[in-house]
């Protein structure tokens, strides 16, 4: 196990190993997504209160879960990069931020589309909505900080500090807005006793959640691999992989400069 | 030499206070900014006392947030440019202690005056006496939090060219819990409800920030100087 993780932490092996994973991950994501959408949109029964419009839950709730999961993932990866100086952890943390921001945006957008028929308004300053919006701001701040710092080493470390501070703040924000004002419906799945949802609705939801999770890892690996190639473009293994295509360009630019 | 980190803390605090005192003109700027934002609200929304009383907690607190950000921008900038920050890093004393002294100095010259201005603002916005007290209490607990949390953002952006807007983007989301509890307390106090819950919450946030933020700050300064 440790030997495998060590191998994974080295850029060259990471590139090789994850290259083999990606088709499988992608296929599993597609299969789960199709199964979840089919069960959710066709098989699951109509809700007695909300009619068919509740079906947006199959996108909305998994997206909201992912938005929180990815922030924690980012903070943990950043912390690992900060403590053990692992390059791959830095790349993972930086690569997951835009995906997390997109999921946050998706959760907000689907929530507002759901809110219009249910509450009669696109947006209310409700606790959950507000804390999700602040989460989006946290993601955007992280991305802006990453973009502002040239050196990827320093950008990764600064981003890690911000992500860790932000992750301390997330539960505080969550509860502060919760106590401040609330309209959103209570949790239906993550209750300690029996879920308040019928099993035929719960299944598609869990399938969709798993599909989103796999989608995140697929896209993250793709992003990490391309980022890795860019950062390691001068190293021998990348040059060997692409048949030294960098060389002629280099010599051309050297000719151009007098 | 047992208490030498404490001596270093005092030395940094004294130095920053003396520096602030030598630039008295600049010292007043955040305060004027604070007063001006508050006075824009009656002009922009309505001079009706009934409306002012309702929006007063939010107005004062948002102005405090902006004034804190405005004054935080320069917390490390001069020291970064003239190399003082590097010297602090090289000193044998723990960096977290030295930087905490700088943050305390910042609060003394920016947060404390806001606290002293609060009764005047309450008067201008027609807050009842209970609300006045709540405003002072929340500012007393909240402005040190603003200095501490904002300092992290400042430390992370000190080496950058255009740090100002970025600083706002980084720090504002982190300020939101302070804003919510503080304005909630003032609003509750104006209608005669107890506010000890919100005050305890602000106090516990302050305790948490006082213990954890110096560590993050020291790490952030090290990163910005690397």
Tab-separated table of C-alpha atoms in Angstrom:
chain	number	residue	atom	x	y	z
A	1	UNK	CA	0.000	0.000	0.000
A	2	UNK	CA	2.654	2.493	1.043
A	3	UNK	CA	4.875	1.530	-1.846
A	4	UNK	CA	1.952	2.081	-4.208
A	5	UNK	CA	1.187	5.503	-2.725
A	6	UNK	CA	4.822	6.463	-3.016
A	7	UNK	CA	4.794	5.498	-6.642
A	8	UNK	CA	1.619	7.500	-7.166
A	9	UNK	CA	3.239	10.573	-5.653
A	10	UNK	CA	5.938	10.606	-8.307
A	11	UNK	CA	4.794	12.498	-11.414
A	12	UNK	CA	6.024	9.979	-13.954
A	13	UNK	CA	4.250	7.009	-12.374
A	14	UNK	CA	1.187	9.055	-11.604
A	15	UNK	CA	0.848	9.920	-15.253
A	16	UNK	CA	1.258	6.305	-16.344
A	17	UNK	CA	-1.005	4.712	-13.707
A	18	UNK	CA	-3.859	7.199	-13.899
A	19	UNK	CA	-3.784	7.041	-17.680
A	20	UNK	CA	-4.935	3.453	-17.351
A	21	UNK	CA	-7.640	4.387	-14.845
A	22	UNK	CA	-9.324	7.136	-16.778
A	23	UNK	CA	-11.261	5.048	-19.353
A	24	UNK	CA	-12.641	2.865	-16.552
A	25	UNK	CA	-13.561	5.829	-14.376
A	26	UNK	CA	-15.182	7.574	-17.298
A	27	UNK	CA	-17.185	4.491	-18.265
A	28	UNK	CA	-18.332	3.929	-14.681
A	29	UNK	CA	-19.361	7.594	-14.402
A	30	UNK	CA	-21.410	7.379	-17.593
A	31	UNK	CA	-23.063	4.104	-16.553
A	32	UNK	CA	-24.020	5.405	-13.103
A	33	UNK	CA	-25.219	8.702	-14.520
A	34	UNK	CA	-27.478	6.976	-17.046
A	35	UNK	CA	-28.806	4.524	-14.444
A	36	UNK	CA	-29.396	7.283	-11.883
A	37	UNK	CA	-31.124	9.593	-14.361
A	38	UNK	CA	-33.287	6.791	-15.721
A	39	UNK	CA	-34.377	5.648	-12.265
A	40	UNK	CA	-34.835	9.214	-11.091
A	41	UNK	CA	-36.674	10.682	-14.067
A	42	UNK	CA	-38.772	7.737	-15.218
A	43	UNK	CA	-39.055	5.059	-12.532
A	44	UNK	CA	-39.250	7.033	-9.283
A	45	UNK	CA	-42.837	7.879	-8.308
A	46	UNK	CA	-44.269	11.367	-8.399
A	47	UNK	CA	-44.089	13.153	-5.068
A	48	UNK	CA	-47.492	13.594	-3.413
A	49	UNK	CA	-46.694	17.160	-2.371
A	50	UNK	CA	-44.360	18.596	-4.945
A	51	UNK	CA	-45.426	16.681	-8.044
A	52	UNK	CA	-42.775	16.070	-10.645
A	53	UNK	CA	-40.784	19.179	-9.924
A	54	UNK	CA	-39.089	17.471	-6.999
A	55	UNK	CA	-37.083	15.426	-9.511
A	56	UNK	CA	-34.484	18.183	-9.702
A	57	UNK	CA	-33.347	16.833	-6.325
A	58	UNK	CA	-31.399	14.141	-8.183
A	59	UNK	CA	-29.055	16.808	-9.502
A	60	UNK	CA	-29.405	19.437	-6.792
A	61	UNK	CA	-28.593	17.424	-3.683
A	62	UNK	CA	-25.595	15.489	-5.085
A	63	UNK	CA	-24.178	18.768	-6.417
A	64	UNK	CA	-24.550	20.364	-2.986
A	65	UNK	CA	-22.856	17.365	-1.346
A	66	UNK	CA	-20.019	17.556	-3.867
A	67	UNK	CA	-19.533	21.274	-3.262
A	68	UNK	CA	-18.785	20.572	0.402
A	69	UNK	CA	-16.806	17.397	-0.229
A	70	UNK	CA	-14.517	19.073	-2.760
A	71	UNK	CA	-13.756	21.966	-0.424
A	72	UNK	CA	-12.704	19.545	2.306
A	73	UNK	CA	-10.758	17.516	-0.260
A	74	UNK	CA	-8.995	20.696	-1.370
A	75	UNK	CA	-8.092	21.641	2.193
A	76	UNK	CA	-6.806	18.144	2.977
A	77	UNK	CA	-4.796	17.916	-0.249
A	78	UNK	CA	-3.432	21.408	0.394
A	79	UNK	CA	-2.470	20.423	3.933
A	80	UNK	CA	-0.693	17.302	2.671
A	81	UNK	CA	1.164	19.400	0.117
A	82	UNK	CA	2.069	21.945	2.779
A	83	UNK	CA	3.340	19.417	5.304
A	84	UNK	CA	5.022	16.763	3.183
A	85	UNK	CA	5.879	18.853	0.129
A	86	UNK	CA	4.226	16.456	-2.286
A	87	UNK	CA	3.912	18.002	-5.711
A	88	UNK	CA	0.969	15.827	-6.709
A	89	UNK	CA	-1.053	16.972	-3.692
A	90	UNK	CA	-0.544	20.601	-4.756
A	91	UNK	CA	-1.719	19.829	-8.265
A	92	UNK	CA	-4.757	17.953	-6.934
A	93	UNK	CA	-5.737	20.820	-4.637
A	94	UNK	CA	-5.403	23.472	-7.324
A	95	UNK	CA	-7.131	21.279	-9.903
A	96	UNK	CA	-10.179	20.546	-7.778
A	97	UNK	CA	-11.068	24.191	-7.058
A	98	UNK	CA	-12.739	25.029	-10.401
A	99	UNK	CA	-14.655	21.727	-10.316
A	100	UNK	CA	-15.839	22.503	-6.799
A	101	UNK	CA	-16.873	25.990	-7.832
A	102	UNK	CA	-18.873	24.559	-10.740
A	103	UNK	CA	-20.675	22.089	-8.480
A	104	UNK	CA	-21.443	24.912	-6.046
A	105	UNK	CA	-22.824	26.975	-8.887
A	106	UNK	CA	-24.842	23.995	-10.122
A	107	UNK	CA	-26.321	23.473	-6.656
A	108	UNK	CA	-27.257	27.153	-6.432
A	109	UNK	CA	-28.738	27.249	-9.930
A	110	UNK	CA	-30.802	24.067	-9.557
A	111	UNK	CA	-31.873	25.219	-6.092
A	112	UNK	CA	-33.168	28.461	-7.484
A	113	UNK	CA	-34.960	26.664	-10.339
A	114	UNK	CA	-36.541	24.408	-7.715
A	115	UNK	CA	-37.320	27.331	-5.457
A	116	UNK	CA	-39.359	29.212	-8.052
A	117	UNK	CA	-42.292	26.745	-8.199
A	118	UNK	CA	-41.994	25.675	-4.528
A	119	UNK	CA	-41.486	28.964	-2.718
A	120	UNK	CA	-42.586	31.297	-5.500
A	121	UNK	CA	-39.253	33.080	-5.660
A	122	UNK	CA	-35.893	32.537	-7.322
A	123	UNK	CA	-33.859	33.499	-4.318
A	124	UNK	CA	-34.393	33.895	-0.602
A	125	UNK	CA	-31.814	34.744	2.021
A	126	UNK	CA	-32.268	31.363	3.581
A	127	UNK	CA	-29.582	29.742	5.698
A	128	UNK	CA	-28.598	26.954	3.355
A	129	UNK	CA	-28.704	29.063	0.233
A	130	UNK	CA	-26.673	31.794	1.849
A	131	UNK	CA	-24.008	29.444	3.160
A	132	UNK	CA	-23.772	27.812	-0.254
A	133	UNK	CA	-23.328	31.242	-1.828
A	134	UNK	CA	-20.551	32.040	0.642
A	135	UNK	CA	-18.953	28.709	-0.218
A	136	UNK	CA	-18.946	29.835	-3.852
A	137	UNK	CA	-17.191	33.041	-2.771
A	138	UNK	CA	-14.616	30.991	-0.869
A	139	UNK	CA	-13.930	28.940	-4.005
A	140	UNK	CA	-13.663	32.075	-6.151
A	141	UNK	CA	-11.263	33.655	-3.652
A	142	UNK	CA	-9.105	30.545	-3.742
A	143	UNK	CA	-9.075	30.516	-7.550
A	144	UNK	CA	-8.265	34.230	-7.665
A	145	UNK	CA	-5.392	33.774	-5.227
A	146	UNK	CA	-4.013	30.889	-7.281
A	147	UNK	CA	-4.246	32.989	-10.423
A	148	UNK	CA	-2.542	35.995	-8.822
A	149	UNK	CA	0.619	34.179	-7.750
A	150	UNK	CA	3.043	33.337	-10.528
A	151	UNK	CA	5.199	30.705	-8.865
A	152	UNK	CA	3.163	27.464	-8.648
A	153	UNK	CA	5.028	26.400	-5.490
A	154	UNK	CA	4.084	29.565	-3.593
A	155	UNK	CA	0.596	29.605	-5.098
A	156	UNK	CA	-0.006	26.082	-3.824
A	157	UNK	CA	1.194	26.919	-0.311
A	158	UNK	CA	-0.777	30.159	-0.079
A	159	UNK	CA	-3.842	28.381	-1.428
A	160	UNK	CA	-3.442	25.616	1.142
A	161	UNK	CA	-3.431	28.131	4.012
A	162	UNK	CA	-6.534	29.822	2.627
A	163	UNK	CA	-8.336	26.506	2.094
A	164	UNK	CA	-7.555	25.348	5.632
A	165	UNK	CA	-8.693	28.634	7.166
A	166	UNK	CA	-11.792	28.507	4.994
A	167	UNK	CA	-12.585	24.946	6.024
A	168	UNK	CA	-12.469	25.983	9.696
A	169	UNK	CA	-14.906	28.714	8.801
A	170	UNK	CA	-17.371	26.581	6.856
A	171	UNK	CA	-19.113	24.963	9.849
A	172	UNK	CA	-19.170	28.360	11.578
A	173	UNK	CA	-20.778	29.974	8.537
A	174	UNK	CA	-23.168	27.091	8.203
A	175	UNK	CA	-24.452	27.312	11.762
A	176	UNK	CA	-24.373	31.089	11.941
A	177	UNK	CA	-26.666	31.436	8.961
A	178	UNK	CA	-28.728	28.492	10.185
A	179	UNK	CA	-29.517	30.331	13.401
A	180	UNK	CA	-29.922	33.578	11.577
A	181	UNK	CA	-32.750	32.704	9.205
A	182	UNK	CA	-34.151	29.495	7.828
A	183	UNK	CA	-36.740	28.411	5.282
A	184	UNK	CA	-35.071	25.493	3.520
A	185	UNK	CA	-36.524	22.043	4.118
A	186	UNK	CA	-34.772	19.878	6.695
A	187	UNK	CA	-32.418	17.068	5.739
A	188	UNK	CA	-34.219	14.123	4.194
A	189	UNK	CA	-31.405	11.634	3.719
A	190	UNK	CA	-28.721	12.150	6.340
A	191	UNK	CA	-30.819	11.563	9.404
A	192	UNK	CA	-29.783	9.220	12.122
A	193	UNK	CA	-33.059	7.323	12.154
A	194	UNK	CA	-34.750	6.104	8.986
A	195	UNK	CA	-34.432	8.334	5.917
A	196	UNK	CA	-37.633	10.291	5.345
A	197	UNK	CA	-37.521	9.388	1.680
A	198	UNK	CA	-39.072	6.434	-0.013
A	199	UNK	CA	-36.587	3.803	-1.131
A	200	UNK	CA	-37.533	4.247	-4.806
A	201	UNK	CA	-36.476	7.897	-4.562
A	202	UNK	CA	-33.460	7.253	-2.379
A	203	UNK	CA	-31.815	4.810	-4.765
A	204	UNK	CA	-31.544	7.128	-7.755
A	205	UNK	CA	-30.308	9.875	-5.449
A	206	UNK	CA	-27.493	7.715	-4.095
A	207	UNK	CA	-26.627	6.517	-7.604
A	208	UNK	CA	-26.416	10.110	-8.794
A	209	UNK	CA	-24.268	11.030	-5.803
A	210	UNK	CA	-21.863	8.218	-6.653
A	211	UNK	CA	-21.881	9.233	-10.321
A	212	UNK	CA	-21.002	12.819	-9.401
A	213	UNK	CA	-18.237	11.571	-7.133
A	214	UNK	CA	-16.725	9.468	-9.924
A	215	UNK	CA	-17.156	12.346	-12.357
A	216	UNK	CA	-15.162	14.554	-9.988
A	217	UNK	CA	-12.291	12.090	-9.800
A	218	UNK	CA	-12.298	11.510	-13.555
A	219	UNK	CA	-12.142	15.207	-14.361
A	220	UNK	CA	-9.666	15.873	-11.567
A	221	UNK	CA	-7.301	13.222	-12.922
A	222	UNK	CA	-7.607	14.643	-16.431
A	223	UNK	CA	-6.853	18.123	-15.139
A	224	UNK	CA	-3.996	16.889	-12.983
A	225	UNK	CA	-2.452	15.002	-15.884
A	226	UNK	CA	-2.447	17.980	-18.223
A	227	UNK	CA	-1.193	20.286	-15.478
A	228	UNK	CA	1.535	17.769	-14.731
A	229	UNK	CA	2.657	17.665	-18.367
A	230	UNK	CA	2.841	21.453	-18.424
A	231	UNK	CA	4.820	21.700	-15.203
A	232	UNK	CA	7.163	18.866	-16.144
A	233	UNK	CA	7.473	19.859	-19.795
A	234	UNK	CA	11.243	20.186	-19.526
A	235	UNK	CA	11.772	16.849	-17.791
A	236	UNK	CA	13.111	13.855	-19.630
A	237	UNK	CA	10.090	11.571	-19.165
A	238	UNK	CA	7.724	14.035	-20.820
A	239	UNK	CA	10.131	14.602	-23.675
A	240	UNK	CA	10.461	10.875	-24.189
A	241	UNK	CA	6.699	10.461	-24.073
A	242	UNK	CA	6.138	12.974	-26.847
A	243	UNK	CA	9.164	12.191	-28.930
A	244	UNK	CA	11.163	15.336	-28.133
A	245	UNK	CA	8.675	17.569	-29.894
A	246	UNK	CA	9.758	20.398	-27.615
A	247	UNK	CA	13.290	20.496	-28.972
A	248	UNK	CA	12.793	22.090	-32.434
A	249	UNK	CA	10.642	24.808	-30.928
A	250	UNK	CA	13.327	25.544	-28.392
A	251	UNK	CA	16.035	25.868	-31.018
A	252	UNK	CA	13.784	28.032	-33.162
A	253	UNK	CA	13.182	30.454	-30.369
A	254	UNK	CA	16.889	30.514	-29.663
A	255	UNK	CA	17.556	31.427	-33.272
A	256	UNK	CA	15.014	34.182	-33.096
A	257	UNK	CA	16.714	35.877	-30.195
A	258	UNK	CA	19.849	37.646	-31.415
B	1	UNK	CA	15.985	35.406	29.246
B	2	UNK	CA	12.992	33.283	30.181
B	3	UNK	CA	10.506	35.946	29.209
B	4	UNK	CA	12.271	37.084	26.081
B	5	UNK	CA	9.422	36.289	23.640
B	6	UNK	CA	7.260	38.529	25.795
B	7	UNK	CA	9.861	41.293	25.619
B	8	UNK	CA	10.027	40.876	21.855
B	9	UNK	CA	6.227	41.088	21.743
B	10	UNK	CA	6.325	44.404	23.607
B	11	UNK	CA	9.139	45.705	21.433
B	12	UNK	CA	7.245	45.003	18.207
B	13	UNK	CA	4.035	46.423	19.662
B	14	UNK	CA	5.804	49.600	20.791
B	15	UNK	CA	7.550	50.010	17.464
B	16	UNK	CA	4.330	49.704	15.487
B	17	UNK	CA	2.508	52.111	17.782
B	18	UNK	CA	5.326	54.652	17.518
B	19	UNK	CA	5.307	54.304	13.732
B	20	UNK	CA	1.550	54.827	13.684
B	21	UNK	CA	1.894	57.876	15.930
B	22	UNK	CA	4.496	59.380	13.589
B	23	UNK	CA	2.011	59.109	10.706
B	24	UNK	CA	-0.887	60.742	12.457
B	25	UNK	CA	-2.444	61.924	9.201
B	26	UNK	CA	-2.830	58.415	7.889
B	27	UNK	CA	-4.069	57.249	11.247
B	28	UNK	CA	-7.295	59.202	10.840
B	29	UNK	CA	-8.064	57.927	7.340
B	30	UNK	CA	-9.805	54.647	8.234
B	31	UNK	CA	-11.870	56.486	10.850
B	32	UNK	CA	-12.991	59.110	8.355
B	33	UNK	CA	-13.765	56.322	5.915
B	34	UNK	CA	-15.847	54.562	8.577
B	35	UNK	CA	-17.781	57.738	9.445
B	36	UNK	CA	-18.306	58.612	5.808
B	37	UNK	CA	-19.763	55.246	4.828
B	38	UNK	CA	-22.177	55.397	7.747
B	39	UNK	CA	-23.234	58.924	6.838
B	40	UNK	CA	-23.865	57.889	3.224
B	41	UNK	CA	-26.687	55.560	4.235
B	42	UNK	CA	-29.144	58.210	5.450
B	43	UNK	CA	-28.408	60.118	2.252
B	44	UNK	CA	-28.756	57.070	0.032
B	45	UNK	CA	-31.695	55.275	1.649
B	46	UNK	CA	-33.765	57.540	3.809
B	47	UNK	CA	-33.307	60.030	6.653
B	48	UNK	CA	-36.429	58.676	8.409
B	49	UNK	CA	-35.480	57.744	12.007
B	50	UNK	CA	-37.701	54.658	11.884
B	51	UNK	CA	-35.875	53.255	8.883
B	52	UNK	CA	-32.470	54.300	10.192
B	53	UNK	CA	-33.103	52.479	13.449
B	54	UNK	CA	-33.789	49.258	11.548
B	55	UNK	CA	-30.769	49.421	9.277
B	56	UNK	CA	-28.373	50.898	11.870
B	57	UNK	CA	-26.764	47.612	13.080
B	58	UNK	CA	-26.010	46.472	9.547
B	59	UNK	CA	-24.845	49.892	8.432
B	60	UNK	CA	-22.374	50.314	11.267
B	61	UNK	CA	-21.082	46.793	10.966
B	62	UNK	CA	-20.642	46.808	7.206
B	63	UNK	CA	-18.829	50.129	7.529
B	64	UNK	CA	-16.619	48.547	10.204
B	65	UNK	CA	-15.856	45.603	7.911
B	66	UNK	CA	-14.890	47.891	5.049
B	67	UNK	CA	-12.837	50.189	7.261
B	68	UNK	CA	-11.001	47.192	8.710
B	69	UNK	CA	-10.189	45.908	5.221
B	70	UNK	CA	-9.098	49.367	4.140
B	71	UNK	CA	-6.698	49.711	7.043
B	72	UNK	CA	-5.489	46.102	6.835
B	73	UNK	CA	-4.063	46.583	3.383
B	74	UNK	CA	-1.046	48.361	4.833
B	75	UNK	CA	-0.573	46.064	7.810
B	76	UNK	CA	2.469	44.307	6.342
B	77	UNK	CA	3.147	46.309	3.191
B	78	UNK	CA	5.736	48.783	4.474
B	79	UNK	CA	7.489	46.146	6.542
B	80	UNK	CA	7.556	43.886	3.525
B	81	UNK	CA	9.026	46.565	1.285
B	82	UNK	CA	11.765	47.766	3.638
B	83	UNK	CA	12.747	44.264	4.764
B	84	UNK	CA	11.553	44.498	8.364
B	85	UNK	CA	9.333	41.483	7.864
B	86	UNK	CA	12.329	39.416	6.831
B	87	UNK	CA	14.183	40.517	9.950
B	88	UNK	CA	11.223	39.409	12.072
B	89	UNK	CA	11.383	36.054	10.339
B	90	UNK	CA	15.080	35.739	11.112
B	91	UNK	CA	14.708	36.615	14.781
B	92	UNK	CA	15.070	33.784	17.296
B	93	UNK	CA	11.628	34.503	18.749
B	94	UNK	CA	8.565	32.644	17.475
B	95	UNK	CA	7.202	34.445	14.440
B	96	UNK	CA	3.612	33.902	15.569
B	97	UNK	CA	4.213	35.966	18.730
B	98	UNK	CA	5.845	38.844	16.846
B	99	UNK	CA	3.084	38.974	14.274
B	100	UNK	CA	0.405	38.837	16.928
B	101	UNK	CA	2.001	41.995	18.341
B	102	UNK	CA	1.650	43.665	14.943
B	103	UNK	CA	-2.003	42.644	14.728
B	104	UNK	CA	-2.629	43.961	18.247
B	105	UNK	CA	-1.021	47.266	17.274
B	106	UNK	CA	-3.252	47.382	14.218
B	107	UNK	CA	-6.328	46.828	16.348
B	108	UNK	CA	-5.270	49.537	18.815
B	109	UNK	CA	-4.989	52.130	16.063
B	110	UNK	CA	-7.974	51.054	13.931
B	111	UNK	CA	-10.393	48.878	15.901
B	112	UNK	CA	-10.320	50.768	19.171
B	113	UNK	CA	-11.147	54.171	17.608
B	114	UNK	CA	-14.147	52.555	15.883
B	115	UNK	CA	-15.287	51.437	19.306
B	116	UNK	CA	-14.964	55.001	20.583
B	117	UNK	CA	-16.913	56.345	17.607
B	118	UNK	CA	-19.753	53.875	18.155
B	119	UNK	CA	-21.819	56.017	20.596
B	120	UNK	CA	-21.712	58.909	18.154
B	121	UNK	CA	-22.884	56.690	15.315
B	122	UNK	CA	-25.625	55.237	17.443
B	123	UNK	CA	-26.787	58.766	18.137
B	124	UNK	CA	-26.708	59.696	14.461
B	125	UNK	CA	-28.735	56.625	13.513
B	126	UNK	CA	-31.167	57.027	16.391
B	127	UNK	CA	-30.405	53.743	18.153
B	128	UNK	CA	-32.098	53.248	21.552
B	129	UNK	CA	-29.824	52.969	24.594
B	130	UNK	CA	-29.958	49.166	24.741
B	131	UNK	CA	-28.904	48.992	21.110
B	132	UNK	CA	-26.085	51.439	21.837
B	133	UNK	CA	-24.647	49.169	24.469
B	134	UNK	CA	-25.018	46.133	22.270
B	135	UNK	CA	-23.229	47.972	19.469
B	136	UNK	CA	-20.325	48.817	21.758
B	137	UNK	CA	-20.143	45.283	23.129
B	138	UNK	CA	-20.225	43.632	19.711
B	139	UNK	CA	-17.632	46.044	18.358
B	140	UNK	CA	-15.405	45.319	21.364
B	141	UNK	CA	-15.558	41.590	20.661
B	142	UNK	CA	-15.804	41.804	16.893
B	143	UNK	CA	-13.170	44.308	15.768
B	144	UNK	CA	-10.247	42.227	17.139
B	145	UNK	CA	-11.689	39.342	15.127
B	146	UNK	CA	-11.728	41.516	12.027
B	147	UNK	CA	-8.062	42.389	12.566
B	148	UNK	CA	-7.040	38.778	13.189
B	149	UNK	CA	-8.931	37.184	10.296
B	150	UNK	CA	-8.107	39.981	7.881
B	151	UNK	CA	-4.424	39.738	8.730
B	152	UNK	CA	-4.332	36.252	7.189
B	153	UNK	CA	-5.554	37.602	3.873
B	154	UNK	CA	-3.111	40.502	4.109
B	155	UNK	CA	-0.211	38.166	4.820
B	156	UNK	CA	-1.097	35.980	1.843
B	157	UNK	CA	-1.342	38.902	-0.584
B	158	UNK	CA	1.482	41.129	0.688
B	159	UNK	CA	3.925	40.083	-2.024
B	160	UNK	CA	1.477	40.659	-4.872
B	161	UNK	CA	1.185	43.695	-7.087
B	162	UNK	CA	-2.555	44.301	-6.947
B	163	UNK	CA	-3.444	42.820	-3.606
B	164	UNK	CA	-6.288	45.177	-2.716
B	165	UNK	CA	-9.244	43.710	-4.598
B	166	UNK	CA	-7.990	40.192	-4.060
B	167	UNK	CA	-7.796	40.859	-0.315
B	168	UNK	CA	-11.485	41.790	-0.298
B	169	UNK	CA	-12.352	38.607	-2.158
B	170	UNK	CA	-10.401	36.442	0.279
B	171	UNK	CA	-11.398	38.040	3.552
B	172	UNK	CA	-15.055	39.071	3.121
B	173	UNK	CA	-16.467	35.507	3.173
B	174	UNK	CA	-14.494	34.819	6.338
B	175	UNK	CA	-15.999	37.912	7.983
B	176	UNK	CA	-19.583	36.780	7.492
B	177	UNK	CA	-20.084	34.937	10.818
B	178	UNK	CA	-18.871	38.015	12.738
B	179	UNK	CA	-21.258	40.205	10.767
B	180	UNK	CA	-24.211	37.889	11.376
B	181	UNK	CA	-23.750	37.445	15.112
B	182	UNK	CA	-22.927	41.101	15.731
B	183	UNK	CA	-25.822	42.598	13.777
B	184	UNK	CA	-28.152	39.962	15.176
B	185	UNK	CA	-27.149	40.967	18.722
B	186	UNK	CA	-27.666	44.683	18.096
B	187	UNK	CA	-31.024	44.112	16.419
B	188	UNK	CA	-32.160	41.862	19.268
B	189	UNK	CA	-31.046	44.416	21.845
B	190	UNK	CA	-33.027	47.233	20.230
B	191	UNK	CA	-36.232	45.254	20.711
B	192	UNK	CA	-35.298	44.335	24.268
B	193	UNK	CA	-34.282	40.711	23.815
B	194	UNK	CA	-31.336	39.106	25.628
B	195	UNK	CA	-28.139	39.000	23.610
B	196	UNK	CA	-25.783	37.003	25.803
B	197	UNK	CA	-25.949	34.056	23.383
B	198	UNK	CA	-24.605	36.068	20.473
B	199	UNK	CA	-22.003	37.737	22.685
B	200	UNK	CA	-20.778	34.381	23.985
B	201	UNK	CA	-20.537	33.185	20.434
B	202	UNK	CA	-18.482	36.190	19.380
B	203	UNK	CA	-16.285	35.718	22.448
B	204	UNK	CA	-15.674	32.068	21.648
B	205	UNK	CA	-14.857	32.953	18.034
B	206	UNK	CA	-12.388	35.488	19.375
B	207	UNK	CA	-10.793	32.889	21.647
B	208	UNK	CA	-10.560	30.453	18.749
B	209	UNK	CA	-9.053	33.090	16.464
B	210	UNK	CA	-6.567	34.268	19.098
B	211	UNK	CA	-5.195	30.752	19.501
B	212	UNK	CA	-5.250	29.532	15.892
B	213	UNK	CA	-4.803	32.590	13.701
B	214	UNK	CA	-1.202	33.393	14.804
B	215	UNK	CA	-0.112	29.952	13.574
B	216	UNK	CA	-1.762	30.458	10.187
B	217	UNK	CA	-0.363	33.996	10.065
B	218	UNK	CA	3.198	32.861	10.684
B	219	UNK	CA	2.853	30.231	7.949
B	220	UNK	CA	1.337	32.769	5.552
B	221	UNK	CA	4.136	35.291	6.162
B	222	UNK	CA	6.744	32.589	5.585
B	223	UNK	CA	5.084	31.666	2.285
B	224	UNK	CA	4.867	35.261	1.112
B	225	UNK	CA	8.545	35.798	1.870
B	226	UNK	CA	9.759	32.587	0.243
